[in-house]
Amino acid sequence: MKVARWLPCILVQLAAGSPCDDRYAAWVTDREAFQRKDEPRHLSGLHIVCVWKEAGRLRLEAHMNGVLEKDPLRSDLDEALSLDWGQFRNSLQGALRFTKATYEWGNFHLKQPYGIFAETGRRLRSGTEVLDAGLVLVVEGGQWFWPPVRIGYVRQLPGTPYMLETVSVQPVLFRVRGFLREEECRVIIDMAAPNMSDSDVVQTEKHYRENDTDLRTSTQARLHSSVNPLLQELDLRISNLTRVDVAHNEEVQVLRYRSKEFYAAHTDNFDPKYYENTDFIDKGHRNRLLTVFWYLTNVSKGGETLFPRADGLPPPKDMRSCERGLKVRPEVGAVILWYSLRPNGNGDPNGLHAACPVEDGEKWSANYWVWNKPRDLLISLPDADVDEEYHGEQPVTSNHVSATFRNEHPFPVYLFWKPPHQAREAFMGEISPQAAVSAQTFPLHTWHIRMGADPSSELVAVQEIADQPEQVFVLSSGSGPDEL
């Protein structure tokens, strides 16, 4: 059995306040926002941490489990900053006092290492980066997790034109209006329409059902990103939304609900207790982290997405009923995002959801699932705990790049991504004067800066991404279409 090699940390009584006092409000949630009485009133495994240097020592303050505390945890990490990354991580973990053993699944060697992130969602890779960031989010489950803050909270997504609106705290549920353009919705529907078949239900090995139509009556088509440049663009756009690498994304499942068609309440993640063979989900530690659900049409009446455990309601007795719970009405171009796992990697039963019957019209929508581990690649994460990697004999290093484009012109410019081997450019957003936009990308990807939001507008600059984890490009009067 592996024993965590924590370095000693000294608990101290620090002076009231920290350099992050004015930054916490965007990340912590008031305990009163958690309405359920049958589970802890916090975000298990998400810690809002401030790290700074003072009087020759490295100080730490933490609001544990994403909740604003009157007396946050305070600690002195001593000289941990001078240690190597593995030792620094162990020292930080010791100060926050958490372990991998957060659930009854066992096999914790299969659980991925915890992650440390800047406020932009960028994964940090050294103690120096943590100190430079000051405020960081520590996520025990290993992948970025958007804190809900409170119902109605609206967050401008860094590096995008999109606004992330909190719809619910339990479940953690967000909405982004206008994420898809109407013409994009029509293209997706046209691609899927000739390939529709009856929707099935993933049967559990211990609860097999003969008839799927008892639970689900829609039709569906799966579309792999390779079939169309638009889907490749959406892969990248959703990765920017979730702050999770594209390699974690499952192919999109387009859905059509006609009159009276529905899907009974269910969760999207796989609970190991319902399966005899759990190797395909690493005994539970490889799972669907979140769902980005696309609304491709409006619906005149019915067709809402229902969350029956929202607002502190008890588990529903009838999984087909749409009478109680939080309903999200279909709105063409909008997406909703909810987490099926808690920040510590455990399943979240509050992610239970249903598709209410369509009463008037036809509903087109799509499931887009993001996993907590890569779907097809064996990756050794850059923040892997000492001697711990993803399973696989020959893991490879992730080459994900965070690119920032800064506009020093007195006028706005427009950022486009040029998909590999495709003529069509993908519009990614406006860069205001003296402002910057960040994007998740990969080495050898090409980005275009144009004078207008149309891909036929004047080309100002072209930038190819190098093989470095962080890159900043400044657009100034000396830049031309050959270099940035």
GROMACS .gro file of C-alpha atoms in nm:
model
  484
    1MET     CA    1   0.000   0.000   0.000
    2LYS     CA    2   0.138   0.341  -0.099
    3VAL     CA    3   0.176   0.584   0.189
    4ALA     CA    4   0.160   0.956   0.112
    5ARG     CA    5   0.501   1.112   0.180
    6TRP     CA    6   0.389   1.435   0.336
    7LEU     CA    7   0.650   1.678   0.456
    8PRO     CA    8   0.600   1.842   0.793
    9CYS     CA    9   0.401   2.162   0.794
   10ILE     CA   10   0.363   2.390   1.091
   11LEU     CA   11   0.020   2.522   1.185
   12VAL     CA   12   0.054   2.881   1.291
   13GLN     CA   13  -0.169   3.167   1.398
   14LEU     CA   14  -0.131   3.419   1.118
   15ALA     CA   15  -0.240   3.777   1.130
   16ALA     CA   16  -0.596   3.830   1.014
   17GLY     CA   17  -0.634   3.859   0.639
   18SER     CA   18  -0.420   3.760   0.343
   19PRO     CA   19  -0.320   3.910   0.006
   20CYS     CA   20  -0.616   3.722  -0.149
   21ASP     CA   21  -0.894   3.870   0.066
   22ASP     CA   22  -1.038   4.068  -0.225
   23ARG     CA   23  -1.019   3.771  -0.464
   24TYR     CA   24  -1.205   3.503  -0.270
   25ALA     CA   25  -1.553   3.630  -0.353
   26ALA     CA   26  -1.532   3.504  -0.713
   27TRP     CA   27  -1.459   3.147  -0.602
   28VAL     CA   28  -1.617   3.063  -0.266
   29THR     CA   29  -1.978   2.967  -0.194
   30ASP     CA   30  -2.177   3.058   0.116
   31ARG     CA   31  -2.271   2.748   0.313
   32GLU     CA   32  -2.636   2.859   0.313
   33ALA     CA   33  -2.647   2.809  -0.065
   34PHE     CA   34  -2.636   2.432  -0.011
   35GLN     CA   35  -2.998   2.339   0.056
   36ARG     CA   36  -2.973   1.964   0.100
   37LYS     CA   37  -2.984   1.832   0.456
   38ASP     CA   38  -2.886   1.474   0.370
   39GLU     CA   39  -2.529   1.549   0.259
   40PRO     CA   40  -2.241   1.783   0.352
   41ARG     CA   41  -2.304   2.149   0.273
   42HIS     CA   42  -1.992   2.213   0.071
   43LEU     CA   43  -1.805   2.118  -0.249
   44SER     CA   44  -1.611   1.810  -0.141
   45GLY     CA   45  -1.254   1.827  -0.263
   46LEU     CA   46  -1.240   2.184  -0.400
   47HIS     CA   47  -1.014   2.410  -0.194
   48ILE     CA   48  -0.959   2.782  -0.253
   49VAL     CA   49  -0.601   2.846  -0.145
   50CYS     CA   50  -0.388   3.158  -0.111
   51VAL     CA   51  -0.009   3.119  -0.104
   52TRP     CA   52   0.233   3.406  -0.043
   53LYS     CA   53   0.577   3.475   0.095
   54GLU     CA   54   0.613   3.670   0.418
   55ALA     CA   55   0.909   3.719   0.650
   56GLY     CA   56   1.110   3.456   0.463
   57ARG     CA   57   0.840   3.193   0.498
   58LEU     CA   58   0.575   3.055   0.268
   59ARG     CA   59   0.228   3.124   0.408
   60LEU     CA   60  -0.092   2.944   0.323
   61GLU     CA   61  -0.460   3.024   0.380
   62ALA     CA   62  -0.738   2.795   0.257
   63HIS     CA   63  -1.116   2.801   0.241
   64MET     CA   64  -1.170   2.427   0.241
   65ASN     CA   65  -1.428   2.253   0.022
   66GLY     CA   66  -1.515   2.574  -0.160
   67VAL     CA   67  -1.699   2.732   0.133
   68LEU     CA   68  -1.634   3.078   0.274
   69GLU     CA   69  -1.517   3.033   0.634
   70LYS     CA   70  -1.489   3.296   0.904
   71ASP     CA   71  -1.172   3.124   1.021
   72PRO     CA   72  -1.005   2.964   0.717
   73LEU     CA   73  -0.731   2.706   0.759
   74ARG     CA   74  -0.393   2.874   0.799
   75SER     CA   75  -0.054   2.711   0.778
   76ASP     CA   76   0.315   2.778   0.732
   77LEU     CA   77   0.476   2.571   0.457
   78ASP     CA   78   0.819   2.680   0.573
   79GLU     CA   79   1.072   2.637   0.290
   80ALA     CA   80   0.858   2.414   0.068
   81LEU     CA   81   0.896   2.647  -0.230
   82SER     CA   82   1.262   2.546  -0.266
   83LEU     CA   83   1.175   2.177  -0.288
   84ASP     CA   84   1.112   1.988  -0.609
   85TRP     CA   85   0.757   1.975  -0.747
   86GLY     CA   86   0.668   1.637  -0.602
   87GLN     CA   87   0.782   1.739  -0.255
   88PHE     CA   88   0.604   2.072  -0.285
   89ARG     CA   89   0.278   1.894  -0.375
   90ASN     CA   90   0.315   1.653  -0.086
   91SER     CA   91   0.381   1.943   0.151
   92LEU     CA   92   0.072   2.127   0.027
   93GLN     CA   93  -0.139   1.813   0.053
   94GLY     CA   94  -0.017   1.763   0.408
   95ALA     CA   95  -0.115   2.119   0.498
   96LEU     CA   96  -0.464   2.073   0.353
   97ARG     CA   97  -0.492   1.727   0.515
   98PHE     CA   98  -0.665   1.527   0.244
   99THR     CA   99  -0.594   1.180   0.101
  100LYS     CA  100  -0.695   0.989  -0.211
  101ALA     CA  101  -0.926   0.768  -0.008
  102THR     CA  102  -1.246   0.969  -0.057
  103TYR     CA  103  -1.480   0.685  -0.154
  104GLU     CA  104  -1.536   0.315  -0.092
  105TRP     CA  105  -1.418   0.207  -0.437
  106GLY     CA  106  -1.064   0.125  -0.323
  107ASN     CA  107  -0.793   0.085  -0.592
  108PHE     CA  108  -0.671   0.435  -0.518
  109HIS     CA  109  -0.361   0.376  -0.728
  110LEU     CA  110  -0.602   0.427  -1.022
  111LYS     CA  111  -0.723   0.764  -0.897
  112GLN     CA  112  -0.550   1.047  -1.080
  113PRO     CA  113  -0.335   1.297  -0.889
  114TYR     CA  114  -0.495   1.611  -0.751
  115GLY     CA  115  -0.463   1.928  -0.960
  116ILE     CA  116  -0.352   2.283  -0.880
  117PHE     CA  117  -0.495   2.554  -1.104
  118ALA     CA  118  -0.472   2.929  -1.155
  119GLU     CA  119  -0.795   3.130  -1.166
  120THR     CA  120  -0.800   3.099  -1.547
  121GLY     CA  121  -0.819   2.720  -1.521
  122ARG     CA  122  -0.454   2.679  -1.625
  123ARG     CA  123  -0.285   2.382  -1.461
  124LEU     CA  124   0.020   2.487  -1.258
  125ARG     CA  125   0.343   2.290  -1.276
  126SER     CA  126   0.581   2.433  -1.014
  127GLY     CA  127   0.592   2.593  -0.673
  128THR     CA  128   0.710   2.915  -0.836
  129GLU     CA  129   0.397   2.920  -1.056
  130VAL     CA  130   0.181   2.869  -0.748
  131LEU     CA  131   0.347   3.159  -0.569
  132ASP     CA  132   0.318   3.382  -0.877
  133ALA     CA  133  -0.055   3.301  -0.905
  134GLY     CA  134  -0.117   3.374  -0.536
  135LEU     CA  135  -0.473   3.241  -0.535
  136VAL     CA  136  -0.510   2.885  -0.665
  137LEU     CA  137  -0.779   2.620  -0.680
  138VAL     CA  138  -0.680   2.277  -0.551
  139VAL     CA  139  -0.905   2.003  -0.693
  140GLU     CA  140  -0.868   1.659  -0.539
  141GLY     CA  141  -1.031   1.488  -0.839
  142GLY     CA  142  -0.755   1.615  -1.068
  143GLN     CA  143  -0.949   1.824  -1.325
  144TRP     CA  144  -1.067   2.184  -1.327
  145PHE     CA  145  -1.405   2.240  -1.161
  146TRP     CA  146  -1.602   2.565  -1.197
  147PRO     CA  147  -1.725   2.678  -0.852
  148PRO     CA  148  -2.095   2.779  -0.861
  149VAL     CA  149  -2.057   3.068  -0.607
  150ARG     CA  150  -2.437   3.122  -0.589
  151ILE     CA  151  -2.751   3.093  -0.800
  152GLY     CA  152  -2.761   3.378  -1.051
  153TYR     CA  153  -2.385   3.441  -1.038
  154VAL     CA  154  -2.254   3.532  -1.384
  155ARG     CA  155  -1.888   3.482  -1.472
  156GLN     CA  156  -1.716   3.612  -1.785
  157LEU     CA  157  -1.525   3.313  -1.916
  158PRO     CA  158  -1.157   3.413  -1.950
  159GLY     CA  159  -1.048   3.436  -2.310
  160THR     CA  160  -1.398   3.391  -2.456
  161PRO     CA  161  -1.704   3.606  -2.535
  162TYR     CA  162  -1.924   3.377  -2.322
  163MET     CA  163  -2.094   3.429  -1.986
  164LEU     CA  164  -2.126   3.135  -1.745
  165GLU     CA  165  -2.447   3.169  -1.539
  166THR     CA  166  -2.502   2.960  -1.226
  167VAL     CA  167  -2.844   2.796  -1.242
  168SER     CA  168  -2.804   2.566  -0.940
  169VAL     CA  169  -2.553   2.490  -0.663
  170GLN     CA  170  -2.682   2.134  -0.598
  171PRO     CA  171  -2.637   2.004  -0.863
  172VAL     CA  172  -2.357   2.230  -0.985
  173LEU     CA  173  -2.530   2.354  -1.301
  174PHE     CA  174  -2.450   2.639  -1.540
  175ARG     CA  175  -2.599   2.788  -1.857
  176VAL     CA  176  -2.420   2.966  -2.143
  177ARG     CA  177  -2.652   3.146  -2.384
  178GLY     CA  178  -2.545   3.189  -2.747
  179PHE     CA  179  -2.270   2.929  -2.723
  180LEU     CA  180  -2.382   2.787  -3.060
  181ARG     CA  181  -2.489   3.004  -3.351
  182GLU     CA  182  -2.825   2.914  -3.509
  183GLU     CA  183  -2.661   2.827  -3.840
  184GLU     CA  184  -2.428   2.589  -3.653
  185CYS     CA  185  -2.730   2.421  -3.494
  186ARG     CA  186  -2.883   2.370  -3.838
  187VAL     CA  187  -2.561   2.216  -3.973
  188ILE     CA  188  -2.545   1.971  -3.680
  189ILE     CA  189  -2.909   1.869  -3.727
  190ASP     CA  190  -2.856   1.819  -4.102
  191MET     CA  191  -2.553   1.597  -4.034
  192ALA     CA  192  -2.738   1.383  -3.779
  193ALA     CA  193  -3.083   1.355  -3.944
  194PRO     CA  194  -2.997   1.081  -4.200
  195ASN     CA  195  -2.831   0.866  -3.933
  196MET     CA  196  -3.090   0.861  -3.655
  197SER     CA  197  -3.175   0.535  -3.476
  198ASP     CA  198  -3.367   0.445  -3.161
  199SER     CA  199  -3.192   0.563  -2.845
  200ASP     CA  200  -3.073   0.289  -2.615
  201VAL     CA  201  -2.995   0.282  -2.244
  202VAL     CA  202  -2.664   0.165  -2.099
  203GLN     CA  203  -2.780  -0.140  -1.906
  204THR     CA  204  -2.620  -0.211  -1.570
  205GLU     CA  205  -2.512  -0.569  -1.517
  206LYS     CA  206  -2.710  -0.594  -1.194
  207HIS     CA  207  -3.028  -0.414  -1.306
  208TYR     CA  208  -3.097  -0.537  -1.659
  209ARG     CA  209  -3.421  -0.425  -1.826
  210GLU     CA  210  -3.581  -0.594  -2.126
  211ASN     CA  211  -3.741  -0.281  -2.274
  212ASP     CA  212  -3.548   0.044  -2.313
  213THR     CA  213  -3.866   0.229  -2.413
  214ASP     CA  214  -3.978   0.213  -2.049
  215LEU     CA  215  -3.706   0.470  -1.985
  216ARG     CA  216  -3.624   0.639  -2.314
  217THR     CA  217  -3.813   0.700  -2.639
  218SER     CA  218  -3.598   0.941  -2.842
  219THR     CA  219  -3.384   0.878  -3.150
  220GLN     CA  220  -3.013   0.956  -3.173
  221ALA     CA  221  -2.700   0.969  -3.387
  222ARG     CA  222  -2.338   0.981  -3.276
  223LEU     CA  223  -2.107   1.212  -3.471
  224HIS     CA  224  -1.731   1.188  -3.442
  225SER     CA  225  -1.540   1.514  -3.472
  226SER     CA  226  -1.347   1.385  -3.771
  227VAL     CA  227  -1.657   1.401  -3.995
  228ASN     CA  228  -1.683   1.780  -4.002
  229PRO     CA  229  -1.463   2.086  -3.930
  230LEU     CA  230  -1.744   2.242  -3.725
  231LEU     CA  231  -1.731   1.953  -3.478
  232GLN     CA  232  -1.354   1.991  -3.452
  233GLU     CA  233  -1.405   2.359  -3.377
  234LEU     CA  234  -1.663   2.273  -3.110
  235ASP     CA  235  -1.418   2.031  -2.949
  236LEU     CA  236  -1.182   2.323  -2.893
  237ARG     CA  237  -1.459   2.566  -2.798
  238ILE     CA  238  -1.591   2.325  -2.534
  239SER     CA  239  -1.241   2.260  -2.402
  240ASN     CA  240  -1.211   2.635  -2.349
  241LEU     CA  241  -1.546   2.628  -2.169
  242THR     CA  242  -1.468   2.334  -1.939
  243ARG     CA  243  -1.091   2.396  -1.903
  244VAL     CA  244  -1.045   2.020  -1.962
  245ASP     CA  245  -0.821   1.892  -2.242
  246VAL     CA  246  -0.984   1.793  -2.574
  247ALA     CA  247  -0.853   1.438  -2.527
  248HIS     CA  248  -1.117   1.391  -2.253
  249ASN     CA  249  -1.415   1.465  -2.482
  250GLU     CA  250  -1.654   1.193  -2.598
  251GLU     CA  251  -1.808   1.217  -2.946
  252VAL     CA  252  -2.134   1.413  -2.956
  253GLN     CA  253  -2.468   1.228  -2.932
  254VAL     CA  254  -2.737   1.421  -3.122
  255LEU     CA  255  -3.093   1.361  -2.998
  256ARG     CA  256  -3.440   1.410  -3.147
  257TYR     CA  257  -3.753   1.411  -2.928
  258ARG     CA  258  -4.087   1.411  -3.108
  259SER     CA  259  -4.432   1.448  -2.949
  260LYS     CA  260  -4.458   1.271  -2.610
  261GLU     CA  261  -4.104   1.133  -2.629
  262PHE     CA  262  -3.897   1.152  -2.310
  263TYR     CA  263  -3.604   1.016  -2.110
  264ALA     CA  264  -3.660   0.912  -1.748
  265ALA     CA  265  -3.433   1.043  -1.471
  266HIS     CA  266  -3.078   0.905  -1.480
  267THR     CA  267  -2.717   1.001  -1.413
  268ASP     CA  268  -2.445   1.019  -1.678
  269ASN     CA  269  -2.158   0.874  -1.475
  270PHE     CA  270  -2.098   0.503  -1.409
  271ASP     CA  271  -2.134   0.384  -1.049
  272PRO     CA  272  -1.911   0.077  -0.989
  273LYS     CA  273  -2.163  -0.082  -0.754
  274TYR     CA  274  -2.390  -0.157  -1.051
  275TYR     CA  275  -2.127  -0.340  -1.260
  276GLU     CA  276  -1.951  -0.674  -1.213
  277ASN     CA  277  -1.660  -0.573  -1.441
  278THR     CA  278  -1.539  -0.222  -1.368
  279ASP     CA  279  -1.209  -0.232  -1.556
  280PHE     CA  280  -1.353  -0.007  -1.831
  281ILE     CA  281  -1.394   0.270  -1.572
  282ASP     CA  282  -1.076   0.198  -1.372
  283LYS     CA  283  -1.286   0.061  -1.082
  284GLY     CA  284  -1.480   0.389  -1.081
  285HIS     CA  285  -1.186   0.630  -1.104
  286ARG     CA  286  -1.221   0.681  -1.482
  287ASN     CA  287  -1.561   0.836  -1.539
  288ARG     CA  288  -1.776   1.101  -1.700
  289LEU     CA  289  -1.692   1.422  -1.515
  290LEU     CA  290  -1.948   1.655  -1.670
  291THR     CA  291  -2.206   1.698  -1.943
  292VAL     CA  292  -2.228   1.990  -2.184
  293PHE     CA  293  -2.585   1.968  -2.320
  294TRP     CA  294  -2.663   2.151  -2.645
  295TYR     CA  295  -3.004   2.295  -2.734
  296LEU     CA  296  -3.028   2.290  -3.113
  297THR     CA  297  -3.392   2.410  -3.138
  298ASN     CA  298  -3.657   2.586  -2.935
  299VAL     CA  299  -3.960   2.386  -2.819
  300SER     CA  300  -4.309   2.538  -2.809
  301LYS     CA  301  -4.415   2.341  -2.504
  302GLY     CA  302  -4.251   2.074  -2.288
  303GLY     CA  303  -3.913   1.918  -2.357
  304GLU     CA  304  -3.742   2.075  -2.054
  305THR     CA  305  -3.433   1.926  -1.890
  306LEU     CA  306  -3.539   1.835  -1.536
  307PHE     CA  307  -3.315   1.810  -1.228
  308PRO     CA  308  -3.542   1.642  -0.971
  309ARG     CA  309  -3.300   1.669  -0.675
  310ALA     CA  310  -3.244   2.045  -0.712
  311ASP     CA  311  -3.375   2.291  -0.453
  312GLY     CA  312  -3.306   2.035  -0.177
  313LEU     CA  313  -3.581   1.799  -0.295
  314PRO     CA  314  -3.568   1.430  -0.191
  315PRO     CA  315  -3.489   1.163  -0.453
  316PRO     CA  316  -3.794   1.116  -0.679
  317LYS     CA  317  -4.014   0.811  -0.632
  318ASP     CA  318  -4.117   0.813  -0.999
  319MET     CA  319  -3.823   0.858  -1.238
  320ARG     CA  320  -4.064   0.940  -1.525
  321SER     CA  321  -4.242   1.223  -1.348
  322CYS     CA  322  -4.167   1.584  -1.446
  323GLU     CA  323  -4.385   1.741  -1.177
  324ARG     CA  324  -4.114   1.839  -0.926
  325GLY     CA  325  -3.765   1.979  -0.966
  326LEU     CA  326  -3.570   2.243  -1.153
  327LYS     CA  327  -3.669   2.271  -1.522
  328VAL     CA  328  -3.444   2.426  -1.787
  329ARG     CA  329  -3.636   2.525  -2.098
  330PRO     CA  330  -3.477   2.454  -2.441
  331GLU     CA  331  -3.330   2.768  -2.597
  332VAL     CA  332  -3.168   2.739  -2.938
  333GLY     CA  333  -2.792   2.798  -2.923
  334ALA     CA  334  -2.768   2.771  -2.544
  335VAL     CA  335  -2.580   2.498  -2.360
  336ILE     CA  336  -2.607   2.384  -2.002
  337LEU     CA  337  -2.317   2.229  -1.815
  338TRP     CA  338  -2.346   2.014  -1.503
  339TYR     CA  339  -2.104   1.796  -1.309
  340SER     CA  340  -2.168   1.424  -1.258
  341LEU     CA  341  -1.871   1.393  -1.021
  342ARG     CA  342  -1.788   1.597  -0.716
  343PRO     CA  343  -1.455   1.783  -0.713
  344ASN     CA  344  -1.296   1.497  -0.516
  345GLY     CA  345  -1.384   1.244  -0.790
  346ASN     CA  346  -1.684   1.084  -0.620
  347GLY     CA  347  -2.016   1.046  -0.799
  348ASP     CA  348  -2.270   1.322  -0.734
  349PRO     CA  349  -2.630   1.191  -0.716
  350ASN     CA  350  -2.756   1.548  -0.758
  351GLY     CA  351  -2.662   1.515  -1.125
  352LEU     CA  352  -2.980   1.308  -1.171
  353HIS     CA  353  -3.165   1.455  -1.469
  354ALA     CA  354  -3.444   1.376  -1.715
  355ALA     CA  355  -3.584   1.491  -2.049
  356CYS     CA  356  -3.948   1.589  -1.998
  357PRO     CA  357  -4.194   1.483  -2.272
  358VAL     CA  358  -4.231   1.716  -2.568
  359GLU     CA  359  -4.586   1.847  -2.567
  360ASP     CA  360  -4.581   2.065  -2.877
  361GLY     CA  361  -4.323   2.066  -3.156
  362GLU     CA  362  -3.995   1.877  -3.190
  363LYS     CA  363  -3.680   1.898  -2.981
  364TRP     CA  364  -3.328   1.862  -3.117
  365SER     CA  365  -3.046   1.857  -2.864
  366ALA     CA  366  -2.715   1.684  -2.799
  367ASN     CA  367  -2.514   1.521  -2.522
  368TYR     CA  368  -2.145   1.603  -2.505
  369TRP     CA  369  -1.967   1.417  -2.226
  370VAL     CA  370  -1.628   1.510  -2.081
  371TRP     CA  371  -1.438   1.244  -1.885
  372ASN     CA  372  -1.204   1.296  -1.592
  373LYS     CA  373  -0.931   1.099  -1.773
  374PRO     CA  374  -0.836   1.108  -2.141
  375ARG     CA  375  -1.057   0.895  -2.365
  376ASP     CA  376  -0.796   0.754  -2.604
  377LEU     CA  377  -0.454   0.856  -2.478
  378LEU     CA  378  -0.235   0.733  -2.196
  379ILE     CA  379  -0.102   1.052  -2.039
  380SER     CA  380   0.133   1.122  -1.753
  381LEU     CA  381  -0.002   1.441  -1.602
  382PRO     CA  382   0.248   1.722  -1.544
  383ASP     CA  383   0.155   1.736  -1.176
  384ALA     CA  384   0.161   1.360  -1.113
  385ASP     CA  385   0.230   1.263  -0.753
  386VAL     CA  386   0.575   1.118  -0.693
  387ASP     CA  387   0.601   0.774  -0.859
  388GLU     CA  388   0.234   0.787  -0.966
  389GLU     CA  389   0.121   0.804  -1.328
  390TYR     CA  390  -0.178   0.713  -1.537
  391HIS     CA  391  -0.192   0.342  -1.606
  392GLY     CA  392   0.002   0.231  -1.912
  393GLU     CA  393   0.353   0.107  -1.974
  394GLN     CA  394   0.461   0.392  -2.200
  395PRO     CA  395   0.274   0.708  -2.106
  396VAL     CA  396   0.330   1.023  -2.309
  397THR     CA  397   0.345   1.382  -2.195
  398SER     CA  398   0.047   1.607  -2.264
  399ASN     CA  399   0.137   1.890  -2.503
  400HIS     CA  400  -0.152   2.118  -2.421
  401VAL     CA  401  -0.065   2.488  -2.467
  402SER     CA  402  -0.211   2.800  -2.306
  403ALA     CA  403  -0.180   3.085  -2.559
  404THR     CA  404  -0.255   3.452  -2.480
  405PHE     CA  405  -0.308   3.711  -2.755
  406ARG     CA  406  -0.269   4.074  -2.641
  407ASN     CA  407  -0.399   4.364  -2.853
  408GLU     CA  408  -0.201   4.689  -2.814
  409HIS     CA  409  -0.381   4.861  -3.102
  410PRO     CA  410  -0.634   5.140  -3.028
  411PHE     CA  411  -0.899   4.939  -3.217
  412PRO     CA  412  -1.048   4.589  -3.173
  413VAL     CA  413  -0.921   4.289  -3.367
  414TYR     CA  414  -1.070   3.943  -3.408
  415LEU     CA  415  -0.922   3.602  -3.329
  416PHE     CA  416  -0.970   3.295  -3.551
  417TRP     CA  417  -0.844   2.937  -3.519
  418LYS     CA  418  -0.735   2.767  -3.841
  419PRO     CA  419  -0.823   2.393  -3.807
  420PRO     CA  420  -0.546   2.166  -3.944
  421HIS     CA  421  -0.597   2.060  -4.306
  422GLN     CA  422  -0.917   2.267  -4.336
  423ALA     CA  423  -0.981   2.587  -4.531
  424ARG     CA  424  -1.252   2.714  -4.296
  425GLU     CA  425  -1.149   2.936  -4.003
  426ALA     CA  426  -1.323   2.921  -3.666
  427PHE     CA  427  -1.414   3.254  -3.504
  428MET     CA  428  -1.302   3.253  -3.139
  429GLY     CA  429  -1.375   3.607  -3.019
  430GLU     CA  430  -1.304   3.980  -3.024
  431ILE     CA  431  -0.992   4.127  -2.861
  432SER     CA  432  -1.067   4.478  -2.740
  433PRO     CA  433  -0.801   4.752  -2.744
  434GLN     CA  434  -0.542   4.703  -2.468
  435ALA     CA  435  -0.705   4.371  -2.377
  436ALA     CA  436  -0.605   4.005  -2.409
  437VAL     CA  437  -0.773   3.675  -2.494
  438SER     CA  438  -0.646   3.333  -2.385
  439ALA     CA  439  -0.709   3.003  -2.557
  440GLN     CA  440  -0.625   2.636  -2.506
  441THR     CA  441  -0.443   2.499  -2.810
  442PHE     CA  442  -0.165   2.263  -2.926
  443PRO     CA  443   0.178   2.288  -3.091
  444LEU     CA  444   0.166   2.357  -3.469
  445HIS     CA  445  -0.190   2.494  -3.448
  446THR     CA  446  -0.232   2.818  -3.645
  447TRP     CA  447  -0.418   3.129  -3.529
  448HIS     CA  448  -0.523   3.428  -3.742
  449ILE     CA  449  -0.586   3.785  -3.629
  450ARG     CA  450  -0.825   3.978  -3.856
  451MET     CA  451  -0.972   4.328  -3.874
  452GLY     CA  452  -1.332   4.202  -3.868
  453ALA     CA  453  -1.547   3.919  -3.731
  454ASP     CA  454  -1.580   3.775  -4.082
  455PRO     CA  455  -1.311   3.525  -4.194
  456SER     CA  456  -1.286   3.712  -4.525
  457SER     CA  457  -1.182   4.037  -4.352
  458GLU     CA  458  -0.829   4.176  -4.368
  459LEU     CA  459  -0.565   3.946  -4.219
  460VAL     CA  460  -0.351   4.133  -3.965
  461ALA     CA  461  -0.128   3.858  -3.828
  462VAL     CA  462  -0.063   3.483  -3.834
  463GLN     CA  463   0.077   3.287  -3.543
  464GLU     CA  464   0.184   2.922  -3.529
  465ILE     CA  465   0.195   2.769  -3.180
  466ALA     CA  466   0.534   2.643  -3.059
  467ASP     CA  467   0.598   2.347  -2.828
  468GLN     CA  468   0.591   2.541  -2.499
  469PRO     CA  469   0.320   2.514  -2.229
  470GLU     CA  470   0.258   2.891  -2.205
  471GLN     CA  471   0.294   3.148  -2.483
  472VAL     CA  472   0.208   3.519  -2.503
  473PHE     CA  473   0.174   3.703  -2.835
  474VAL     CA  474   0.156   4.082  -2.850
  475LEU     CA  475  -0.018   4.249  -3.145
  476SER     CA  476   0.134   4.594  -3.198
  477SER     CA  477   0.184   4.842  -3.479
  478GLY     CA  478   0.497   4.657  -3.586
  479SER     CA  479   0.313   4.329  -3.641
  480GLY     CA  480   0.224   4.214  -3.989
  481PRO     CA  481   0.051   3.915  -4.144
  482ASP     CA  482   0.372   3.713  -4.137
  483GLU     CA  483   0.447   3.736  -3.767
  484LEU     CA  484   0.296   3.835  -3.433
   0.00000   0.00000   0.00000
